[in-house]
């Protein structure tokens, strides 16, 4: 059995979470790791990126079956994506919405995902499980943070993004105190970086406040990083000038070494 690292990619605001999951997942696979991506967002952006729409066997259905003590075959829910070298459990808008309504009346509402992952050995065959969170601080995100050992926070480097960043960090702090003492922020990744005064001021403010938590690699805003149309992660591009590919490979290296320092 592997020492599976579970990472929740979270921020209350749109900030490149899905792009980060897709590219970090593919980059970690390129490094030889076995990777599972869980789409935890009712928007289904990550699933749609891989061509999976409105999928019947999805993470919310799994969690609902777990709550209702129904038999589950995890393998039926895992989609292999050979192009990107990763496995995926998709999301489904209707089932995620149903989950968030049903869960409110249940005991242990924040820990369903954690209990599901702990119960099935299949999940321990992975080196990395990345959870693509929805843009919120709701009970769904509570579930991702309760299940994870690490939180990675992409942060769009622009003014007005400081409040959602601190809200997300507040939620992580609460979950750590109340439910998941193992939870650690593995890093804040500055995204959509460009050479404007506003952006540089935002980066400086975040650096001044969070210092060592900031990944030394930052993500450049680029026209090429469109995650919504292509089914292949930008990180797989061999073009020497593909900044997104180069930067996400560097983020993957930094992530592995940061986690190494935590162990
Ligand atoms: N470095 C980048 N340069 C330019 N565009 C980018 C970059 N990274 C991501 N994008 C684009 O920005 C949009 C938002 O990114 P993404 O969907 O990854 O954010 P998100 O945090 O997952 O959003 P949400 O909170 O809605 O789930 C997408 O269209 C994506 O293709
Ligand atoms: Mg997203």
PDB file of C-alpha atoms and ligand atoms in Angstrom:
ATOM      1  CA  UNK A   1       0.000   0.000   0.000  1.00  0.00           C
ATOM      2  CA  UNK A   2       1.216   3.478  -0.826  1.00  0.00           C
ATOM      3  CA  UNK A   3       1.501   6.528   1.351  1.00  0.00           C
ATOM      4  CA  UNK A   4      -1.269   8.306  -0.522  1.00  0.00           C
ATOM      5  CA  UNK A   5      -1.123  12.100  -0.467  1.00  0.00           C
ATOM      6  CA  UNK A   6      -4.556  13.674  -0.629  1.00  0.00           C
ATOM      7  CA  UNK A   7      -4.562  17.320  -1.704  1.00  0.00           C
ATOM      8  CA  UNK A   8      -7.604  19.606  -1.767  1.00  0.00           C
ATOM      9  CA  UNK A   9      -7.187  22.372  -4.344  1.00  0.00           C
ATOM     10  CA  UNK A  10      -9.335  25.102  -2.857  1.00  0.00           C
ATOM     11  CA  UNK A  11     -10.192  28.773  -3.032  1.00  0.00           C
ATOM     12  CA  UNK A  12     -13.538  30.482  -2.503  1.00  0.00           C
ATOM     13  CA  UNK A  13     -12.884  32.433  -5.693  1.00  0.00           C
ATOM     14  CA  UNK A  14     -12.224  31.343  -9.248  1.00  0.00           C
ATOM     15  CA  UNK A  15      -8.442  31.225  -9.340  1.00  0.00           C
ATOM     16  CA  UNK A  16      -7.212  28.450 -11.626  1.00  0.00           C
ATOM     17  CA  UNK A  17      -8.143  25.520  -9.348  1.00  0.00           C
ATOM     18  CA  UNK A  18      -9.315  23.238 -12.156  1.00  0.00           C
ATOM     19  CA  UNK A  19      -6.404  24.209 -14.424  1.00  0.00           C
ATOM     20  CA  UNK A  20      -4.044  23.457 -11.541  1.00  0.00           C
ATOM     21  CA  UNK A  21      -5.622  20.031 -10.875  1.00  0.00           C
ATOM     22  CA  UNK A  22      -5.466  19.024 -14.544  1.00  0.00           C
ATOM     23  CA  UNK A  23      -1.880  20.172 -15.058  1.00  0.00           C
ATOM     24  CA  UNK A  24      -0.460  19.100 -11.704  1.00  0.00           C
ATOM     25  CA  UNK A  25      -2.142  15.715 -12.152  1.00  0.00           C
ATOM     26  CA  UNK A  26      -0.552  15.219 -15.569  1.00  0.00           C
ATOM     27  CA  UNK A  27       2.806  16.591 -14.356  1.00  0.00           C
ATOM     28  CA  UNK A  28       2.865  14.202 -11.375  1.00  0.00           C
ATOM     29  CA  UNK A  29       1.998  11.326 -13.705  1.00  0.00           C
ATOM     30  CA  UNK A  30       4.907  12.330 -15.971  1.00  0.00           C
ATOM     31  CA  UNK A  31       7.128  12.020 -12.883  1.00  0.00           C
ATOM     32  CA  UNK A  32       5.947   8.405 -12.507  1.00  0.00           C
ATOM     33  CA  UNK A  33       3.310   8.841  -9.816  1.00  0.00           C
ATOM     34  CA  UNK A  34      -0.116   7.193  -9.894  1.00  0.00           C
ATOM     35  CA  UNK A  35      -2.680   9.986  -9.802  1.00  0.00           C
ATOM     36  CA  UNK A  36      -6.433  10.215  -9.216  1.00  0.00           C
ATOM     37  CA  UNK A  37      -8.363  13.455  -9.797  1.00  0.00           C
ATOM     38  CA  UNK A  38     -11.700  13.863  -8.034  1.00  0.00           C
ATOM     39  CA  UNK A  39     -14.040  16.481  -9.492  1.00  0.00           C
ATOM     40  CA  UNK A  40     -15.805  17.920  -6.461  1.00  0.00           C
ATOM     41  CA  UNK A  41     -17.446  20.854  -8.210  1.00  0.00           C
ATOM     42  CA  UNK A  42     -21.096  20.784  -9.373  1.00  0.00           C
ATOM     43  CA  UNK A  43     -19.942  22.892 -12.358  1.00  0.00           C
ATOM     44  CA  UNK A  44     -18.257  19.695 -13.689  1.00  0.00           C
ATOM     45  CA  UNK A  45     -15.439  21.795 -15.255  1.00  0.00           C
ATOM     46  CA  UNK A  46     -12.754  19.184 -14.641  1.00  0.00           C
ATOM     47  CA  UNK A  47     -14.979  16.344 -15.885  1.00  0.00           C
ATOM     48  CA  UNK A  48     -15.970  18.353 -18.958  1.00  0.00           C
ATOM     49  CA  UNK A  49     -12.316  19.085 -19.715  1.00  0.00           C
ATOM     50  CA  UNK A  50     -11.807  15.338 -20.082  1.00  0.00           C
ATOM     51  CA  UNK A  51     -14.962  14.971 -22.197  1.00  0.00           C
ATOM     52  CA  UNK A  52     -17.092  13.604 -19.327  1.00  0.00           C
ATOM     53  CA  UNK A  53     -20.541  15.189 -19.135  1.00  0.00           C
ATOM     54  CA  UNK A  54     -23.418  14.573 -16.730  1.00  0.00           C
ATOM     55  CA  UNK A  55     -21.868  11.299 -15.646  1.00  0.00           C
ATOM     56  CA  UNK A  56     -24.080   8.773 -13.851  1.00  0.00           C
ATOM     57  CA  UNK A  57     -21.235   7.172 -11.877  1.00  0.00           C
ATOM     58  CA  UNK A  58     -19.876  10.244 -10.122  1.00  0.00           C
ATOM     59  CA  UNK A  59     -18.388  11.263  -6.768  1.00  0.00           C
ATOM     60  CA  UNK A  60     -21.702  12.551  -5.346  1.00  0.00           C
ATOM     61  CA  UNK A  61     -23.437   9.272  -6.214  1.00  0.00           C
ATOM     62  CA  UNK A  62     -20.600   7.433  -4.440  1.00  0.00           C
ATOM     63  CA  UNK A  63     -20.979   9.582  -1.319  1.00  0.00           C
ATOM     64  CA  UNK A  64     -24.775   9.217  -1.307  1.00  0.00           C
ATOM     65  CA  UNK A  65     -24.418   5.433  -1.610  1.00  0.00           C
ATOM     66  CA  UNK A  66     -21.874   5.511   1.241  1.00  0.00           C
ATOM     67  CA  UNK A  67     -24.285   7.470   3.476  1.00  0.00           C
ATOM     68  CA  UNK A  68     -27.118   5.070   2.632  1.00  0.00           C
ATOM     69  CA  UNK A  69     -24.870   2.055   3.315  1.00  0.00           C
ATOM     70  CA  UNK A  70     -25.420   0.699  -0.188  1.00  0.00           C
ATOM     71  CA  UNK A  71     -22.854  -1.657  -1.740  1.00  0.00           C
ATOM     72  CA  UNK A  72     -20.207   0.142  -3.816  1.00  0.00           C
ATOM     73  CA  UNK A  73     -17.703  -1.021  -6.425  1.00  0.00           C
ATOM     74  CA  UNK A  74     -15.205   1.856  -6.572  1.00  0.00           C
ATOM     75  CA  UNK A  75     -13.612   0.557  -9.788  1.00  0.00           C
ATOM     76  CA  UNK A  76     -16.906   1.232 -11.621  1.00  0.00           C
ATOM     77  CA  UNK A  77     -16.518   4.933 -10.811  1.00  0.00           C
ATOM     78  CA  UNK A  78     -12.911   5.423 -11.915  1.00  0.00           C
ATOM     79  CA  UNK A  79     -12.335   6.583 -15.500  1.00  0.00           C
ATOM     80  CA  UNK A  80      -8.874   5.946 -16.945  1.00  0.00           C
ATOM     81  CA  UNK A  81      -7.532   8.739 -19.153  1.00  0.00           C
ATOM     82  CA  UNK A  82      -4.561   7.372 -21.083  1.00  0.00           C
ATOM     83  CA  UNK A  83      -3.694  10.627 -22.887  1.00  0.00           C
ATOM     84  CA  UNK A  84      -3.001  12.430 -19.604  1.00  0.00           C
ATOM     85  CA  UNK A  85      -1.901   9.332 -17.685  1.00  0.00           C
ATOM     86  CA  UNK A  86      -4.407   9.858 -14.898  1.00  0.00           C
ATOM     87  CA  UNK A  87      -7.593   8.428 -13.385  1.00  0.00           C
ATOM     88  CA  UNK A  88     -10.685  10.561 -12.772  1.00  0.00           C
ATOM     89  CA  UNK A  89     -13.846  10.333 -10.703  1.00  0.00           C
ATOM     90  CA  UNK A  90     -16.225  12.786 -12.352  1.00  0.00           C
ATOM     91  CA  UNK A  91     -18.764  15.155 -10.847  1.00  0.00           C
ATOM     92  CA  UNK A  92     -22.420  15.553 -11.747  1.00  0.00           C
ATOM     93  CA  UNK A  93     -24.330  18.783 -11.211  1.00  0.00           C
ATOM     94  CA  UNK A  94     -27.673  17.238 -10.165  1.00  0.00           C
ATOM     95  CA  UNK A  95     -26.103  14.652  -7.846  1.00  0.00           C
ATOM     96  CA  UNK A  96     -23.739  17.190  -6.228  1.00  0.00           C
ATOM     97  CA  UNK A  97     -26.716  19.470  -5.528  1.00  0.00           C
ATOM     98  CA  UNK A  98     -28.665  16.525  -4.122  1.00  0.00           C
ATOM     99  CA  UNK A  99     -25.669  15.601  -1.940  1.00  0.00           C
ATOM    100  CA  UNK A 100     -25.413  19.110  -0.476  1.00  0.00           C
ATOM    101  CA  UNK A 101     -29.129  19.100   0.390  1.00  0.00           C
ATOM    102  CA  UNK A 102     -29.227  15.563   1.825  1.00  0.00           C
ATOM    103  CA  UNK A 103     -26.035  15.917   3.821  1.00  0.00           C
ATOM    104  CA  UNK A 104     -27.338  18.791   5.967  1.00  0.00           C
ATOM    105  CA  UNK A 105     -29.554  16.409   7.969  1.00  0.00           C
ATOM    106  CA  UNK A 106     -26.870  13.752   8.482  1.00  0.00           C
ATOM    107  CA  UNK A 107     -24.477  13.085  11.340  1.00  0.00           C
ATOM    108  CA  UNK A 108     -20.847  13.748  10.353  1.00  0.00           C
ATOM    109  CA  UNK A 109     -21.882  15.827   7.362  1.00  0.00           C
ATOM    110  CA  UNK A 110     -18.374  17.238   6.810  1.00  0.00           C
ATOM    111  CA  UNK A 111     -16.592  13.878   6.800  1.00  0.00           C
ATOM    112  CA  UNK A 112     -18.426  11.768   4.224  1.00  0.00           C
ATOM    113  CA  UNK A 113     -15.609  11.964   1.652  1.00  0.00           C
ATOM    114  CA  UNK A 114     -12.990  11.189   4.308  1.00  0.00           C
ATOM    115  CA  UNK A 115     -14.880   8.091   5.450  1.00  0.00           C
ATOM    116  CA  UNK A 116     -15.466   6.969   1.869  1.00  0.00           C
ATOM    117  CA  UNK A 117     -11.749   7.277   0.973  1.00  0.00           C
ATOM    118  CA  UNK A 118     -10.685   5.523   4.185  1.00  0.00           C
ATOM    119  CA  UNK A 119     -13.032   2.592   3.664  1.00  0.00           C
ATOM    120  CA  UNK A 120     -11.867   1.444   0.219  1.00  0.00           C
ATOM    121  CA  UNK A 121      -8.348   0.083  -0.438  1.00  0.00           C
ATOM    122  CA  UNK A 122      -8.483   1.143  -4.094  1.00  0.00           C
ATOM    123  CA  UNK A 123      -7.790   4.719  -3.019  1.00  0.00           C
ATOM    124  CA  UNK A 124      -4.587   3.665  -1.258  1.00  0.00           C
ATOM    125  CA  UNK A 125      -3.136   2.404  -4.558  1.00  0.00           C
ATOM    126  CA  UNK A 126      -2.599   6.051  -5.594  1.00  0.00           C
ATOM    127  CA  UNK A 127       0.417   8.245  -4.864  1.00  0.00           C
ATOM    128  CA  UNK A 128      -1.607  11.435  -5.219  1.00  0.00           C
ATOM    129  CA  UNK A 129      -5.327  12.198  -5.044  1.00  0.00           C
ATOM    130  CA  UNK A 130      -6.156  15.770  -6.079  1.00  0.00           C
ATOM    131  CA  UNK A 131      -9.615  17.114  -5.212  1.00  0.00           C
ATOM    132  CA  UNK A 132     -10.867  19.961  -7.411  1.00  0.00           C
ATOM    133  CA  UNK A 133     -13.074  22.004  -5.056  1.00  0.00           C
ATOM    134  CA  UNK A 134     -15.994  24.250  -5.905  1.00  0.00           C
ATOM    135  CA  UNK A 135     -15.609  28.021  -5.452  1.00  0.00           C
ATOM    136  CA  UNK A 136     -17.176  28.266  -2.004  1.00  0.00           C
ATOM    137  CA  UNK A 137     -16.607  27.781   1.715  1.00  0.00           C
ATOM    138  CA  UNK A 138     -19.621  25.443   1.971  1.00  0.00           C
ATOM    139  CA  UNK A 139     -20.084  21.947   3.397  1.00  0.00           C
ATOM    140  CA  UNK A 140     -18.824  20.407   0.139  1.00  0.00           C
ATOM    141  CA  UNK A 141     -15.480  22.152   0.588  1.00  0.00           C
ATOM    142  CA  UNK A 142     -15.569  21.104   4.279  1.00  0.00           C
ATOM    143  CA  UNK A 143     -15.720  17.514   3.005  1.00  0.00           C
ATOM    144  CA  UNK A 144     -12.706  17.987   0.717  1.00  0.00           C
ATOM    145  CA  UNK A 145     -10.683  19.634   3.521  1.00  0.00           C
ATOM    146  CA  UNK A 146     -11.664  16.963   6.031  1.00  0.00           C
ATOM    147  CA  UNK A 147     -10.509  14.234   3.638  1.00  0.00           C
ATOM    148  CA  UNK A 148      -7.208  15.895   2.680  1.00  0.00           C
ATOM    149  CA  UNK A 149      -3.849  16.060   4.401  1.00  0.00           C
ATOM    150  CA  UNK A 150      -2.846  19.073   2.333  1.00  0.00           C
ATOM    151  CA  UNK A 151      -4.611  22.139   0.954  1.00  0.00           C
ATOM    152  CA  UNK A 152      -3.172  23.856  -2.104  1.00  0.00           C
ATOM    153  CA  UNK A 153      -4.583  27.324  -2.732  1.00  0.00           C
ATOM    154  CA  UNK A 154      -4.340  28.867  -6.192  1.00  0.00           C
ATOM    155  CA  UNK A 155      -4.767  32.634  -5.802  1.00  0.00           C
ATOM    156  CA  UNK A 156      -5.553  34.922  -8.731  1.00  0.00           C
ATOM    157  CA  UNK A 157      -2.996  37.695  -8.319  1.00  0.00           C
ATOM    158  CA  UNK A 158      -5.287  40.708  -8.526  1.00  0.00           C
ATOM    159  CA  UNK A 159      -6.818  43.185  -6.101  1.00  0.00           C
ATOM    160  CA  UNK A 160     -10.078  42.027  -4.435  1.00  0.00           C
ATOM    161  CA  UNK A 161      -8.861  38.439  -4.194  1.00  0.00           C
ATOM    162  CA  UNK A 162      -7.404  38.875  -0.709  1.00  0.00           C
ATOM    163  CA  UNK A 163     -10.758  38.432   1.084  1.00  0.00           C
ATOM    164  CA  UNK A 164     -11.634  35.090  -0.559  1.00  0.00           C
ATOM    165  CA  UNK A 165      -8.068  33.917   0.112  1.00  0.00           C
ATOM    166  CA  UNK A 166      -8.322  34.748   3.817  1.00  0.00           C
ATOM    167  CA  UNK A 167     -11.832  33.229   3.964  1.00  0.00           C
ATOM    168  CA  UNK A 168     -10.454  29.996   2.536  1.00  0.00           C
ATOM    169  CA  UNK A 169      -7.535  30.023   4.969  1.00  0.00           C
ATOM    170  CA  UNK A 170     -10.034  30.647   7.800  1.00  0.00           C
ATOM    171  CA  UNK A 171     -12.059  27.630   6.706  1.00  0.00           C
ATOM    172  CA  UNK A 172      -8.884  25.500   6.558  1.00  0.00           C
ATOM    173  CA  UNK A 173      -7.955  26.668  10.069  1.00  0.00           C
ATOM    174  CA  UNK A 174     -11.427  25.776  11.384  1.00  0.00           C
ATOM    175  CA  UNK A 175     -11.426  22.321   9.767  1.00  0.00           C
ATOM    176  CA  UNK A 176      -7.928  21.670  11.138  1.00  0.00           C
ATOM    177  CA  UNK A 177      -9.012  22.652  14.663  1.00  0.00           C
ATOM    178  CA  UNK A 178     -12.377  20.936  14.642  1.00  0.00           C
ATOM    179  CA  UNK A 179     -12.105  17.883  12.398  1.00  0.00           C
ATOM    180  CA  UNK A 180      -8.751  17.242  10.740  1.00  0.00           C
ATOM    181  CA  UNK A 181      -5.632  18.016  12.826  1.00  0.00           C
ATOM    182  CA  UNK A 182      -3.397  16.603  10.046  1.00  0.00           C
ATOM    183  CA  UNK A 183      -4.469  19.257   7.546  1.00  0.00           C
ATOM    184  CA  UNK A 184      -1.668  21.572   6.349  1.00  0.00           C
ATOM    185  CA  UNK A 185      -1.511  24.321   3.754  1.00  0.00           C
ATOM    186  CA  UNK A 186       1.103  23.005   1.340  1.00  0.00           C
ATOM    187  CA  UNK A 187       1.259  26.293  -0.501  1.00  0.00           C
ATOM    188  CA  UNK A 188      -0.379  29.271  -2.146  1.00  0.00           C
ATOM    189  CA  UNK A 189       0.118  29.367  -5.915  1.00  0.00           C
ATOM    190  CA  UNK A 190      -0.083  32.820  -7.483  1.00  0.00           C
ATOM    191  CA  UNK A 191      -1.972  32.553 -10.781  1.00  0.00           C
ATOM    192  CA  UNK A 192      -2.851  34.848 -13.706  1.00  0.00           C
ATOM    193  CA  UNK A 193       0.348  36.796 -13.095  1.00  0.00           C
ATOM    194  CA  UNK A 194       1.132  39.629 -15.489  1.00  0.00           C
ATOM    195  CA  UNK A 195       3.342  42.685 -15.600  1.00  0.00           C
ATOM    196  CA  UNK A 196       0.809  45.237 -14.432  1.00  0.00           C
ATOM    197  CA  UNK A 197       0.998  47.493 -11.424  1.00  0.00           C
ATOM    198  CA  UNK A 198      -2.176  45.995  -9.979  1.00  0.00           C
ATOM    199  CA  UNK A 199      -0.922  42.436 -10.309  1.00  0.00           C
ATOM    200  CA  UNK A 200       2.508  43.191  -8.875  1.00  0.00           C
ATOM    201  CA  UNK A 201       0.933  45.023  -5.922  1.00  0.00           C
ATOM    202  CA  UNK A 202      -1.403  42.051  -5.281  1.00  0.00           C
ATOM    203  CA  UNK A 203       1.544  39.606  -5.398  1.00  0.00           C
ATOM    204  CA  UNK A 204       3.511  41.742  -2.962  1.00  0.00           C
ATOM    205  CA  UNK A 205       0.576  41.979  -0.545  1.00  0.00           C
ATOM    206  CA  UNK A 206       0.095  38.192  -0.560  1.00  0.00           C
ATOM    207  CA  UNK A 207       3.868  37.611  -0.190  1.00  0.00           C
ATOM    208  CA  UNK A 208       4.119  40.069   2.713  1.00  0.00           C
ATOM    209  CA  UNK A 209       1.310  38.329   4.530  1.00  0.00           C
ATOM    210  CA  UNK A 210       1.970  34.658   3.765  1.00  0.00           C
ATOM    211  CA  UNK A 211       5.721  34.582   3.039  1.00  0.00           C
ATOM    212  CA  UNK A 212       6.965  30.949   2.983  1.00  0.00           C
ATOM    213  CA  UNK A 213       3.551  29.598   2.055  1.00  0.00           C
ATOM    214  CA  UNK A 214       3.883  31.069  -1.447  1.00  0.00           C
ATOM    215  CA  UNK A 215       5.155  28.715  -4.165  1.00  0.00           C
ATOM    216  CA  UNK A 216       8.302  30.209  -5.677  1.00  0.00           C
ATOM    217  CA  UNK A 217       6.908  29.364  -9.121  1.00  0.00           C
ATOM    218  CA  UNK A 218       4.120  31.685 -10.235  1.00  0.00           C
ATOM    219  CA  UNK A 219       1.698  31.067 -13.096  1.00  0.00           C
ATOM    220  CA  UNK A 220       1.839  33.522 -15.974  1.00  0.00           C
ATOM    221  CA  UNK A 221      -1.441  34.631 -17.494  1.00  0.00           C
ATOM    222  CA  UNK A 222      -1.326  33.295 -21.029  1.00  0.00           C
ATOM    223  CA  UNK A 223      -3.718  33.030 -23.939  1.00  0.00           C
ATOM    224  CA  UNK A 224      -2.697  29.403 -24.434  1.00  0.00           C
ATOM    225  CA  UNK A 225      -3.937  28.033 -21.110  1.00  0.00           C
ATOM    226  CA  UNK A 226      -7.514  27.429 -22.176  1.00  0.00           C
ATOM    227  CA  UNK A 227      -8.574  24.419 -20.136  1.00  0.00           C
ATOM    228  CA  UNK A 228     -12.161  24.305 -21.317  1.00  0.00           C
ATOM    229  CA  UNK A 229     -11.654  23.149 -24.903  1.00  0.00           C
ATOM    230  CA  UNK A 230      -8.782  20.708 -25.076  1.00  0.00           C
ATOM    231  CA  UNK A 231      -8.656  17.270 -23.493  1.00  0.00           C
ATOM    232  CA  UNK A 232      -4.886  17.320 -23.108  1.00  0.00           C
ATOM    233  CA  UNK A 233      -3.208  19.087 -20.199  1.00  0.00           C
ATOM    234  CA  UNK A 234      -0.991  21.982 -21.293  1.00  0.00           C
ATOM    235  CA  UNK A 235       1.805  20.446 -19.234  1.00  0.00           C
ATOM    236  CA  UNK A 236       2.114  17.657 -21.829  1.00  0.00           C
ATOM    237  CA  UNK A 237       3.096  20.160 -24.513  1.00  0.00           C
ATOM    238  CA  UNK A 238       6.691  19.804 -25.682  1.00  0.00           C
ATOM    239  CA  UNK A 239       6.770  23.301 -27.170  1.00  0.00           C
ATOM    240  CA  UNK A 240       9.817  24.957 -25.638  1.00  0.00           C
ATOM    241  CA  UNK A 241       7.979  28.256 -25.251  1.00  0.00           C
ATOM    242  CA  UNK A 242       4.845  26.883 -23.540  1.00  0.00           C
ATOM    243  CA  UNK A 243       5.019  28.809 -20.273  1.00  0.00           C
ATOM    244  CA  UNK A 244       2.077  26.965 -18.699  1.00  0.00           C
ATOM    245  CA  UNK A 245       3.791  23.614 -19.280  1.00  0.00           C
ATOM    246  CA  UNK A 246       7.144  24.789 -17.960  1.00  0.00           C
ATOM    247  CA  UNK A 247       5.621  26.467 -14.909  1.00  0.00           C
ATOM    248  CA  UNK A 248       3.312  23.608 -13.900  1.00  0.00           C
ATOM    249  CA  UNK A 249       6.194  21.124 -14.180  1.00  0.00           C
ATOM    250  CA  UNK A 250       8.115  23.394 -11.790  1.00  0.00           C
ATOM    251  CA  UNK A 251       5.089  23.568  -9.441  1.00  0.00           C
ATOM    252  CA  UNK A 252       4.934  19.744  -9.427  1.00  0.00           C
ATOM    253  CA  UNK A 253       8.649  19.567  -8.488  1.00  0.00           C
ATOM    254  CA  UNK A 254       8.103  22.116  -5.731  1.00  0.00           C
ATOM    255  CA  UNK A 255       4.993  20.325  -4.462  1.00  0.00           C
ATOM    256  CA  UNK A 256       6.852  17.009  -4.190  1.00  0.00           C
ATOM    257  CA  UNK A 257       9.727  18.630  -2.312  1.00  0.00           C
ATOM    258  CA  UNK A 258       7.409  20.618  -0.008  1.00  0.00           C
ATOM    259  CA  UNK A 259       5.524  17.426   0.864  1.00  0.00           C
ATOM    260  CA  UNK A 260       8.845  15.664   1.400  1.00  0.00           C
ATOM    261  CA  UNK A 261       9.772  18.306   3.976  1.00  0.00           C
ATOM    262  CA  UNK A 262       6.458  17.740   5.818  1.00  0.00           C
ATOM    263  CA  UNK A 263       6.980  13.979   6.195  1.00  0.00           C
TER     264      UNK A 263
HETATM  265  N1  LIG B   1      -2.442  30.848 -16.535  1.00  0.00           N
HETATM  266  C1  LIG B   1      -3.594  31.109 -17.188  1.00  0.00           C
HETATM  267  N2  LIG B   1      -3.635  32.033 -18.186  1.00  0.00           N
HETATM  268  C2  LIG B   1      -4.794  32.306 -18.835  1.00  0.00           C
HETATM  269  N3  LIG B   1      -5.962  31.703 -18.587  1.00  0.00           N
HETATM  270  C3  LIG B   1      -5.984  30.769 -17.607  1.00  0.00           C
HETATM  271  C4  LIG B   1      -4.806  30.428 -16.863  1.00  0.00           C
HETATM  272  N4  LIG B   1      -5.140  29.480 -15.955  1.00  0.00           N
HETATM  273  C5  LIG B   1      -6.445  29.241 -16.135  1.00  0.00           C
HETATM  274  N5  LIG B   1      -6.963  30.009 -17.127  1.00  0.00           N
HETATM  275  C6  LIG B   1      -8.362  30.074 -17.593  1.00  0.00           C
HETATM  276  O1  LIG B   1      -9.110  30.815 -16.624  1.00  0.00           O
HETATM  277  C7  LIG B   1     -10.402  30.256 -16.444  1.00  0.00           C
HETATM  278  C8  LIG B   1     -10.603  29.902 -14.957  1.00  0.00           C
HETATM  279  O2  LIG B   1      -9.669  28.878 -14.610  1.00  0.00           O
HETATM  280  P1  LIG B   1     -10.148  27.608 -13.777  1.00  0.00           P
HETATM  281  O3  LIG B   1     -11.412  27.056 -14.354  1.00  0.00           O
HETATM  282  O4  LIG B   1      -8.984  26.709 -13.689  1.00  0.00           O
HETATM  283  O5  LIG B   1     -10.447  28.295 -12.377  1.00  0.00           O
HETATM  284  P2  LIG B   1     -11.249  27.703 -11.138  1.00  0.00           P
HETATM  285  O6  LIG B   1     -10.646  28.269  -9.905  1.00  0.00           O
HETATM  286  O7  LIG B   1     -11.318  26.237 -11.258  1.00  0.00           O
HETATM  287  O8  LIG B   1     -12.693  28.338 -11.379  1.00  0.00           O
HETATM  288  P3  LIG B   1     -14.033  27.934 -10.591  1.00  0.00           P
HETATM  289  O9  LIG B   1     -13.932  28.565  -9.234  1.00  0.00           O
HETATM  290  O10 LIG B   1     -15.134  28.532 -11.438  1.00  0.00           O
HETATM  291  O11 LIG B   1     -14.091  26.443 -10.518  1.00  0.00           O
HETATM  292  C9  LIG B   1     -10.471  29.048 -17.383  1.00  0.00           C
HETATM  293  O12 LIG B   1     -11.109  29.431 -18.580  1.00  0.00           O
HETATM  294  C10 LIG B   1      -9.014  28.711 -17.648  1.00  0.00           C
HETATM  295  O13 LIG B   1      -8.839  28.145 -18.924  1.00  0.00           O
HETATM  296 MG1  LIG B   2     -12.942  24.927 -11.220  1.00  0.00          MG
END
